[in-house]
Every structure is written in C-alpha cells, then in structure tokens.
Coordinates of C-alpha atoms in Angstrom, one line a residue:
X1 CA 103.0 8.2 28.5
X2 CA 100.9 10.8 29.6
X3 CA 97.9 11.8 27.6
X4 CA 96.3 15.3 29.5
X5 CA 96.1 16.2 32.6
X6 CA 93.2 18.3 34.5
X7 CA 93.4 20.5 37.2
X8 CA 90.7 22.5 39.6
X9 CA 91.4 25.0 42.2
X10 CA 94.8 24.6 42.9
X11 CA 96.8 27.9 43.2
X12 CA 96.1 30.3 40.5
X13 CA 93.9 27.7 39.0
X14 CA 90.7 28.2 40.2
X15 CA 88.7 27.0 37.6
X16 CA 89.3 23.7 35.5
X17 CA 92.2 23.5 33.0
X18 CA 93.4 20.6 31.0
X19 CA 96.6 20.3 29.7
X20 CA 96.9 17.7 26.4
X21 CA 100.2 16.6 25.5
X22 CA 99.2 15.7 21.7
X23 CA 99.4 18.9 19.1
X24 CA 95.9 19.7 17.3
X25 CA 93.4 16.9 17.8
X26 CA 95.9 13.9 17.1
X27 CA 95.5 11.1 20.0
X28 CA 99.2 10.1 20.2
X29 CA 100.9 13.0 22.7
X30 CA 104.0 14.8 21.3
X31 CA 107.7 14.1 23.1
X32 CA 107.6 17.9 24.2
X33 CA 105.2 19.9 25.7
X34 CA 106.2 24.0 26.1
X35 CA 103.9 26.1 28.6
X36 CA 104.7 30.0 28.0
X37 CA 103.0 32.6 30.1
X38 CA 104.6 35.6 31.4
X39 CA 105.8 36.1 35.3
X40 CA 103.5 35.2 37.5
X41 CA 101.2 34.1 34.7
X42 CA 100.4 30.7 36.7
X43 CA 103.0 28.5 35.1
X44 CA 104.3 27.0 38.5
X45 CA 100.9 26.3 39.4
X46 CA 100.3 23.9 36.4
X47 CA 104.2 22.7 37.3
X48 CA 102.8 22.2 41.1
X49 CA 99.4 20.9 40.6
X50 CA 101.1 17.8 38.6
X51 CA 104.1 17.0 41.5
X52 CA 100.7 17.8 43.9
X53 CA 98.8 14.8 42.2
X54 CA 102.0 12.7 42.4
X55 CA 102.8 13.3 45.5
X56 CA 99.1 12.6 46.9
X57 CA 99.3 9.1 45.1
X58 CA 102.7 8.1 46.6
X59 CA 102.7 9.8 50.6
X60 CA 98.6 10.6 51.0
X61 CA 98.7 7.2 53.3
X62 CA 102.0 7.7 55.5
X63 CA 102.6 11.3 54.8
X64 CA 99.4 12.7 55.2
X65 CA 98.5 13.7 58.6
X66 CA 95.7 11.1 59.3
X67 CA 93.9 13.5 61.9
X68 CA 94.1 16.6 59.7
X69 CA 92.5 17.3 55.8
X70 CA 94.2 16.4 53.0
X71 CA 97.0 18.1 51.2
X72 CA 96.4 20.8 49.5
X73 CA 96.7 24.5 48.6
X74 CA 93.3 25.6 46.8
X75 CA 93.2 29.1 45.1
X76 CA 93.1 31.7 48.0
X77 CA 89.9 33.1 47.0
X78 CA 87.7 30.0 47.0
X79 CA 88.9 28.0 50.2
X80 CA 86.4 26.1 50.4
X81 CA 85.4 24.4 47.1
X82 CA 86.9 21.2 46.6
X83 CA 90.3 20.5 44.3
X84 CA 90.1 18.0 41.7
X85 CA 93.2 16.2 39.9
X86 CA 92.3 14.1 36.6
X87 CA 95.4 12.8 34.6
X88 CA 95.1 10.0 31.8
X89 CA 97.8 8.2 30.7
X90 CA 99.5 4.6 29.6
X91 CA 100.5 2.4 32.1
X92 CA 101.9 -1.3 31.2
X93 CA 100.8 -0.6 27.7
X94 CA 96.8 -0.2 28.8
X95 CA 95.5 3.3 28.8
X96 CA 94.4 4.8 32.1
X97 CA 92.0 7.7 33.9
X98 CA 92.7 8.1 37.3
X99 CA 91.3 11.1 39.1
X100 CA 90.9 12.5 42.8
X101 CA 88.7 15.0 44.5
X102 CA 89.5 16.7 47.7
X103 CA 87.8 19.4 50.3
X104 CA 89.1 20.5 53.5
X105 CA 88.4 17.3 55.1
X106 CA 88.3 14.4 53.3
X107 CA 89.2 12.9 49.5
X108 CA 85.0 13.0 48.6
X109 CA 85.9 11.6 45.0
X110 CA 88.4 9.2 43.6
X111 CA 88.8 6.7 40.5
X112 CA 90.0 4.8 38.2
X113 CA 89.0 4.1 34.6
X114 CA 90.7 1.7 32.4
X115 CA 90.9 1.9 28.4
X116 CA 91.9 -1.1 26.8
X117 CA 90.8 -1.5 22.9
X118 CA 89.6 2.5 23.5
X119 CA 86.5 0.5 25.4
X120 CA 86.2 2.9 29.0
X121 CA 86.4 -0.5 32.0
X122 CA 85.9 1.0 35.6
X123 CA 88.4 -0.6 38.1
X124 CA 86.6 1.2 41.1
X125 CA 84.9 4.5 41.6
X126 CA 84.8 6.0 45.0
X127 CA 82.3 8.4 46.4
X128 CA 82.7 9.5 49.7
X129 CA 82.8 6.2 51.6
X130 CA 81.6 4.0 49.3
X131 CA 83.8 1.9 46.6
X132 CA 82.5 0.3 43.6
X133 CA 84.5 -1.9 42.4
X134 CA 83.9 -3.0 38.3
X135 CA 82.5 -5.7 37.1
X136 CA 85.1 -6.3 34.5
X137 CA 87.2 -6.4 38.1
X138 CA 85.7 -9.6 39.5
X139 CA 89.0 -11.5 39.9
X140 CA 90.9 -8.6 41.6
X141 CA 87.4 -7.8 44.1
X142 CA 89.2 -9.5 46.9
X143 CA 92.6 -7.9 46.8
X144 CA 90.8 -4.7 47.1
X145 CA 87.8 -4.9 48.9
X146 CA 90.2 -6.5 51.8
X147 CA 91.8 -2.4 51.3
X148 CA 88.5 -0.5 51.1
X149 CA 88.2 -0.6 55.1
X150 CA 91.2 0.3 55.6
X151 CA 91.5 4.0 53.5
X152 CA 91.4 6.5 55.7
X153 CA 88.8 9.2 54.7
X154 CA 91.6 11.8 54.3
X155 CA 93.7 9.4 52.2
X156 CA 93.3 7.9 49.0
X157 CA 92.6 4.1 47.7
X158 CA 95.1 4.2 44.8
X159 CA 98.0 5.2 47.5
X160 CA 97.0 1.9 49.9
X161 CA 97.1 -0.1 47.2
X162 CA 100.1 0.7 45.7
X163 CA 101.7 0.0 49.2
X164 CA 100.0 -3.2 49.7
X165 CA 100.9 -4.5 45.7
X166 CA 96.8 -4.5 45.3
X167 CA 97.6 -6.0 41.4
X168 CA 94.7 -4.7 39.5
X169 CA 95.5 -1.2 41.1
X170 CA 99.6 -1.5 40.9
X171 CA 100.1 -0.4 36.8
X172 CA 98.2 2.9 37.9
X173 CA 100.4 3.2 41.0
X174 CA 103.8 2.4 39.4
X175 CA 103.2 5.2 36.4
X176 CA 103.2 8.0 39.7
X177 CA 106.2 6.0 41.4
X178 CA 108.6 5.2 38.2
X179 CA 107.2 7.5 35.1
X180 CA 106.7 10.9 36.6
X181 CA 109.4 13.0 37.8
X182 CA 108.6 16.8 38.3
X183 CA 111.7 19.4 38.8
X184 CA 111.0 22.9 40.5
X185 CA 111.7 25.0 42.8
X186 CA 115.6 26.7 43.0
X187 CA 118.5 24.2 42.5
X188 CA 120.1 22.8 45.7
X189 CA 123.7 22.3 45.4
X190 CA 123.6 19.3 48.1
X191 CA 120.5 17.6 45.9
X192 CA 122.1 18.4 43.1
X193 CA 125.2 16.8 44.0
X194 CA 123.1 13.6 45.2
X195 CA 121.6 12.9 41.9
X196 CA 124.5 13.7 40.2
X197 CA 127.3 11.5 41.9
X198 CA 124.3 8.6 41.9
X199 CA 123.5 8.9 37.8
X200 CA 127.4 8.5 37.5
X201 CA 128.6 6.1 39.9
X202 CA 125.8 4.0 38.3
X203 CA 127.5 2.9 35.0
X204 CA 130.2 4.2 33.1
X205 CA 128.8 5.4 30.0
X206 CA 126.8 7.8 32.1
X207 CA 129.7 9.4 33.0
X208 CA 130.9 9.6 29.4
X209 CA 127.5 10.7 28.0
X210 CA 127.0 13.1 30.5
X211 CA 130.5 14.3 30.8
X212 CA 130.6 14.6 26.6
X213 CA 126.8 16.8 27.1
X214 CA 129.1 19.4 29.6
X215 CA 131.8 19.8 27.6
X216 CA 129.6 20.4 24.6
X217 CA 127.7 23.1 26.7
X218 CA 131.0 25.0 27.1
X219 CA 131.1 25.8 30.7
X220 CA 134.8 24.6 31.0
X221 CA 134.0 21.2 32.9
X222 CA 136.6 19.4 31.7
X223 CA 136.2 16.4 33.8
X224 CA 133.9 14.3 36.7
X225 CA 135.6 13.1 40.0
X226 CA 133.5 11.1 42.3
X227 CA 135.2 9.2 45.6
X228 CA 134.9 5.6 45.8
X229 CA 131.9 3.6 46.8
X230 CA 132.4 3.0 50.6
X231 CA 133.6 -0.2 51.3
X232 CA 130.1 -1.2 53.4
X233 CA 128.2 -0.7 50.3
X234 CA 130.3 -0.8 47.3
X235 CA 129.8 -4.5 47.5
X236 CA 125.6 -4.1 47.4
X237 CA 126.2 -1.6 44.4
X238 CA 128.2 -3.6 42.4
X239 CA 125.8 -6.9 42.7
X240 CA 122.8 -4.5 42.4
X241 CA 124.5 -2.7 39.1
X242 CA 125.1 -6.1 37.3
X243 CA 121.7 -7.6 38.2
X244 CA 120.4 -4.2 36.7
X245 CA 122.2 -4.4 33.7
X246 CA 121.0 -8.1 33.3
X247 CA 117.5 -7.4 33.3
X248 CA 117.4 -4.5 30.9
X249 CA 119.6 -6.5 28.4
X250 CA 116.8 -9.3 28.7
X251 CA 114.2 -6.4 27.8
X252 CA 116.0 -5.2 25.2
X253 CA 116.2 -9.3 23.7
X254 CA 112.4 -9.3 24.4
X255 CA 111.5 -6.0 22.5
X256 CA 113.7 -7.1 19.2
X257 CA 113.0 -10.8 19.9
X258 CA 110.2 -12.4 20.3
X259 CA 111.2 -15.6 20.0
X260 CA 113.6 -14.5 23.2
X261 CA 110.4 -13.5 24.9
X262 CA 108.8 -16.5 24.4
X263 CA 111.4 -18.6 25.5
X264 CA 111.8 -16.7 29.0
X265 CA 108.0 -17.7 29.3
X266 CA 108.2 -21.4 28.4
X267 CA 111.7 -22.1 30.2
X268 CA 111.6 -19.5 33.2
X269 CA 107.8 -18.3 33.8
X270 CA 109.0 -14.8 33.4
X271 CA 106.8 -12.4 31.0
X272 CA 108.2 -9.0 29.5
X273 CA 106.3 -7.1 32.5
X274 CA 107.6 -9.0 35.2
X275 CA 111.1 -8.4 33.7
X276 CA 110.1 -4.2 33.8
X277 CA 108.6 -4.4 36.7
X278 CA 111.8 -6.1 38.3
X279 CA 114.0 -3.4 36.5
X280 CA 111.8 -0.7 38.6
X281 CA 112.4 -2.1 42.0
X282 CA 116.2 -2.5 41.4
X283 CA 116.8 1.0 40.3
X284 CA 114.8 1.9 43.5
X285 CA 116.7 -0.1 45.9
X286 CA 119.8 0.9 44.0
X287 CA 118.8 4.5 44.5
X288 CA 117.7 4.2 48.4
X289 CA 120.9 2.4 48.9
X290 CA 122.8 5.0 47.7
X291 CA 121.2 7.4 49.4
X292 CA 122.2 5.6 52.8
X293 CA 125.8 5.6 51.4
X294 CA 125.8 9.3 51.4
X295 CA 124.4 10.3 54.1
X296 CA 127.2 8.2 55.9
X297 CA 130.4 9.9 54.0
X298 CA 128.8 11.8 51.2
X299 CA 129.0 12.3 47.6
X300 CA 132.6 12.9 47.3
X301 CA 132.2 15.0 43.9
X302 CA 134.4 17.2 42.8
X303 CA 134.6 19.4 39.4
X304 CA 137.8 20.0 37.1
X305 CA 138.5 22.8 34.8
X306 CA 140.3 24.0 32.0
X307 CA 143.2 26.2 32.7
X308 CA 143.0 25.6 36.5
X309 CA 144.8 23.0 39.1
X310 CA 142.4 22.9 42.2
X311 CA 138.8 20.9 41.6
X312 CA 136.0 22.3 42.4
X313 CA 133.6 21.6 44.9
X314 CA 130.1 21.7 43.3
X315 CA 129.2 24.9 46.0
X316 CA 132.0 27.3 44.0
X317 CA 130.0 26.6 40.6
X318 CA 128.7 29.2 38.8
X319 CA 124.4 29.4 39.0
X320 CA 124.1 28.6 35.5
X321 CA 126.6 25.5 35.8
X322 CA 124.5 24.7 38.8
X323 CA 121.1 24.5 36.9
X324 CA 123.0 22.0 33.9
X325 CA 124.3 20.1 36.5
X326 CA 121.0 20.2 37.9
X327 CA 118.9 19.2 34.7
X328 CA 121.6 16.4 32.8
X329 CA 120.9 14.1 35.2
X330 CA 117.3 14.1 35.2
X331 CA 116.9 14.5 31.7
X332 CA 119.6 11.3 30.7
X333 CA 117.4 9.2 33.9
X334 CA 114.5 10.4 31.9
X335 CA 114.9 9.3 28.6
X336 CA 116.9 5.8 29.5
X337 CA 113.5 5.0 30.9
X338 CA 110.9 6.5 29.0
X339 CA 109.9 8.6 31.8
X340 CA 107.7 11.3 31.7
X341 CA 109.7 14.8 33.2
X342 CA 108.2 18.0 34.2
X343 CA 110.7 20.9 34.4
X344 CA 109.2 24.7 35.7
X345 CA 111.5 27.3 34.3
X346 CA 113.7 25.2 32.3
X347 CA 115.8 28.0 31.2
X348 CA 116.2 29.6 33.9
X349 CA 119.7 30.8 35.0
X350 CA 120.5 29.5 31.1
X351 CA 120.7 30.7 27.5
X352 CA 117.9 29.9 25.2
X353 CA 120.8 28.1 23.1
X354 CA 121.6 25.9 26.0
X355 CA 118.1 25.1 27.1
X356 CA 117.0 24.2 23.5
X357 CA 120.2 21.4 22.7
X358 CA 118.5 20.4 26.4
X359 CA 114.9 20.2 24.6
X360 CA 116.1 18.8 21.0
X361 CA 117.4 15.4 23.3
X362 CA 113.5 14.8 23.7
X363 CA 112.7 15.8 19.7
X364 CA 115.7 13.5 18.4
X365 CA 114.2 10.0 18.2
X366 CA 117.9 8.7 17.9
X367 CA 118.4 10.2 21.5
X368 CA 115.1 9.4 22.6
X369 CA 114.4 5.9 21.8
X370 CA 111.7 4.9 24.4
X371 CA 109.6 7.2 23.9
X372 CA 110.1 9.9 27.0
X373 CA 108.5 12.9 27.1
X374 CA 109.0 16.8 28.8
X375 CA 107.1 19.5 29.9
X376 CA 108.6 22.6 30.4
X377 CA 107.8 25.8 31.1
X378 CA 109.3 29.6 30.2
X379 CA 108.5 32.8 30.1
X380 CA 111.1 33.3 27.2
X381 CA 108.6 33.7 23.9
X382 CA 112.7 33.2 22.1
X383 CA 112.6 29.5 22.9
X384 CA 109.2 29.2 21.6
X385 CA 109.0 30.5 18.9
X386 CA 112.2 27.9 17.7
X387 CA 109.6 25.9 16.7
X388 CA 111.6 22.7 18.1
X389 CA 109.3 20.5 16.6
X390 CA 111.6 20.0 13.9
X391 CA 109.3 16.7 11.8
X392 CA 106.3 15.7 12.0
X393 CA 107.4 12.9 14.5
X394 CA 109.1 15.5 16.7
X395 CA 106.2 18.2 17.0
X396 CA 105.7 19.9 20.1
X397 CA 102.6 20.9 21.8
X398 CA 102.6 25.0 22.3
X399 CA 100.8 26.2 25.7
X400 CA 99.8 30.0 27.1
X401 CA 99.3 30.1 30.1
X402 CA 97.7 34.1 31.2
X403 CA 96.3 35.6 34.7
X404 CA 92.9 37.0 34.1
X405 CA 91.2 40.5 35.3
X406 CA 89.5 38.0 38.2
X407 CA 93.3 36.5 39.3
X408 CA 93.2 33.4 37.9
X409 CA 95.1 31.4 35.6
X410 CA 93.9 30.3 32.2
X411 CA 95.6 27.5 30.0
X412 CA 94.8 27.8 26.0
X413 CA 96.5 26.0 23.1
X414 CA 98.7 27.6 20.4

C-alpha cells in the first residue's frame, strides 16, 4: 500500500508536492487515485518522479555511474538545489517512511522511518556520510553497519541493502522491487508483446480472463495464439509454474486458516512471510527466465479476428488495440498481487468508456481482492467527473495538477 508520496525539484516540480492516496483526511488510501491537469500541466512529471524514486532504490548501486552524480533531472530553472523523494507506505504489514535527497554530486540525505502501532522507530538516518542506525535497531546494527562503508557517496544505502538481503532493510526494499510498477511513455509493440505472451503463457486462466476482458472491449480479438515454450526452457517453466501455484495456494490456506498457518510453523518452520517472500522470488526468476526464452526465439504471438482468416502479428494492430493490449496485462499482474500501478495517460489512444471498465477493475472489491491500487493520470475532465468512486469502500482520491505564471507545477486536492 502506498500512503503519499512527496516530491522536490524534479521536472516541472520545482517546489515540494505531496500526493496522498486517501480521499479527505481519512488514513486508509483509496484503490484509485485520478491526477487531472491539462497538457503539459506537469502530470508526467508526478508519473516520472515516482518511477525516478523506484528506479533510484533498485539500479542507484549498479546502474548509477559510480564516478558521475546521481540520477536525476531537477527543474531546469533551479539546477542546483537538491531533489528530494519521500514516499510512505506498508511494507510486510508495518508502515514505512523512506526518503532520499540528492544534489549534483552526491545522495546528501537518506532514511528510513518505521511505524509500527503509529509509534515513528528510525531504522537509520543518513546525512552526508554519516549513518545512524536506531536504537530500536540493535539486533540488525551488524547487518548494516558491515554496508555503511561500502555506499558509495553517489548511491544510496536502501539500494545496497536490498542487494546484499540486509533484513531489517529488505521489507522497504521489496515494496520498490515487487509492489510498484509505473507505466509511461508510448507503447512498444515488442514490450508489449513480452509482457503479454509472459502474463499468458503463465497460467491458463490468464488467458481466459484476459482473453474474456478483450472481447468485452470490442476490438474484434477473437482469440490469443502464443508458440510453444522452447523445449530448453519449457521444462524450467513448467516446475517454476507448479511451485508458484503451490505457494500461493498455501497463502491463500494461511489467510482463511489460521490453524493452516500455524501448523506450517510448528511442522515446517515456515511463517506466512517467508511463504510471500518466496512467492516474490519465483515470479521473478519465472519472469527473468522467460525473458532469456525470448530473446532466443521470441514471443511467438499472434492475434485472431472476427471475419478474417490470417492472424495478426501484434505490429498490424490498431494504436488503440496496442494501448489494451498494453495495459490488461499490467493491470491483471497488478491486482493478483496487490500491487501498487502507476499509469501516465491512461486513456490515451482510448475512449473514456474503455478506460473507465479499465478503472472500475480497481473500484470492484470482487475483482480486486488484495487490496491493489492505481494511479492514473488524464487530461480528459469526462473521465473524472464519472465519479468512479461508486461506495464508500470504492472512493477515489481526485488530483489537479496546473502550471503556474512562474513554470512550475502545482498539485491540489479536489
């Protein structure tokens, strides 16, 4: 889950804006969050500045440039002040506050605050090149300390960690890994195609869910063809498909049981978290396997239609069918896992009909059990103003987002 997110000089956003994903003053953040602004408003900036902080966490250590400054793209008319990133969220069921500060050179600010029993517990604050680690921390001191000499100034602590399964440090790092997924940017037949044929080839009733969600959009899909697992993998995929079918059965047992989970504790040593963290690393294996498999042969996916004889490849769709094909995916990945999905312009190339059935799948508990959640943005006031919150369990958060006389973005609630 995430809770609000801040952002400081980062594109249009020169000065600080916080986005809360809760409607009014509530604590507990809505499934959907809408951002409206008008073109060039500063929407893909708030879009940006989130994938910005995630992809800081996840590649700042062996992405990064280690003899240049750190990424990232301040507001072009204040260069030189530094860029701060503060998002809080839920991680493992314990609420977190993780935030970074960057300059030209180095990170000169990073930490990380957690919340358990609403009670503020620092894990480690870091300013410049010192690291405090908490005391409530004690037991995990070693783990991290053995780190601190190791961060690179330009880097950050939280990304090391990750890496190097620091445990007091990993809930934090898993939320950016596995529960943040930001879409922008224009729709790449090829990627699209990737996430596609992987989503399907994983189980069959993704293909049926997803297949029955395109013929419902009306776009004259009538079917999915998808080539055969190459022999050198189809093997791995199969044993790594049943063993990730296993565990998520077992967490489902341990969520409506817990008699189940206590038994998995007494007979096998294995706790509920263990079993979700295990769930995490199979789906990413699954999903870097798969990717191996297609750069050897590729996808193999092909598209029928009504009426006509030839498939299609997924290059002669239309743009529109491009951008569903584009977004199903994602969103079904999203909500199976409670994940937290930010989409820029999520109607683009679509009718506001079609992008809001996209939205209610968010707003429906029955289709999102597990408590997912979207951000999107859209210049179209239509799709707003649809009020999708449609009960009071279902409300969603309303955002504007306008450029001001001085050429700078401001966020405000609606």
């Amino acid at each position: 889950m995430l809770r609000s997110f801040q952002v400081t000089n980062h594109r249009s956003l020169a000065d600080r804006q916080e986005l809360r994903l809760s409607r009014g003053s509530g604590p507990v953040a809505v499934p959907v969050t809408g951002v409206h602004g008008a073109g060039a408003a500063g929407k893909t900036s708030l879009i940006d500045a989130l994938e910005q902080m995630r992809d800081a966490v996840l590649n700042s250590v062996t992405g990064w440039d280690p003899y240049a400054g750190p990424v990232r793209s301040p507001h072009l008319g204040f260069p030189d002040r530094p860029s701060e990133f503060v998002a809080g969220f839920v991680a493992e069921g314990v609420p977190y506050t993780y935030g970074f500060q960057l300059d030209n050179a180095d990170v000169t600010a990073e930490w990380l605050h957690a919340h358990p029993r609403s009670r503020k517990r620092i894990v480690f604050e870091r300013n410049g090149e010192q690291i405090k680690i908490g005391p409530m921390f004690e037991a995990a001191r070693y783990g991290i300390a053995a780190l601190i000499p190791l961060v690179r100034p330009n880097a950050l602590l939280l990304s090391l960690a990750g890496q190097m399964y620091a445990e007091a440090l990993v809930p934090a790092y898993r939320w950016f890994s596995a529960m943040l997924e930001v879409q922008q940017g224009p729709a790449q037949a090829s990627a699209v195609a990737h996430r596609l044929g992987s989503h399907v080839s994983a189980s069959g009733d993704n293909a049926v869910r997803l297949l029955m969600l395109l013929r419902t959009a009306d776009l004259g899909i009538t079917d999915l063809l998808i080539a055969e697992n190459d022999p050198l993998y189809a093997d791995y995929l199969r044993d790594m498909d049943v063993d990730i079918a296993e565990t998520a059965k077992q967490l489902e047992l341990c969520a409506s049981s817990p008699g189940h989970a206590d038994k998995l504790l007494r007979e096998n040593g294995i706790t509920e978290l263990m079993l979700d963290r295990e769930l995490s690393n199979l789906k990413s294996a699954r999903d870097a396997l798969y990717t191996r498999m297609v750069a050897r042969r590729g996808v193999g996916l092909n598209l029928v239609h009504a009426g006509i004889d030839n498939a299609f490849d997924i290059t002669d769709e239309s743009t529109a069918t491009l951008s569903m094909l584009r977004l199903l995916p994602t969103m079904l990945d999203a909500l199976d896992s409670g994940r937290v999905l930010a989409i820029d312009d999520i109607d683009a190339d679509l009718s506001t009909e079609e992008a809001d059935r996209l939205i209610q799948l968010f707003q429906n508990p029955e289709t999102n059990s597990r408590g997912a959640q979207l951000i999107f943005t859209t210049k179209s006031r239509t799709l707003i103003d649809r009020g999708n919150g449609r009960s009071q369990r279902t409300r969603t958060a309303v955002w504007h987002v306008r450029r001001t006389e001085s050429g700078s973005s401001e966020l405000a609630a609606l």
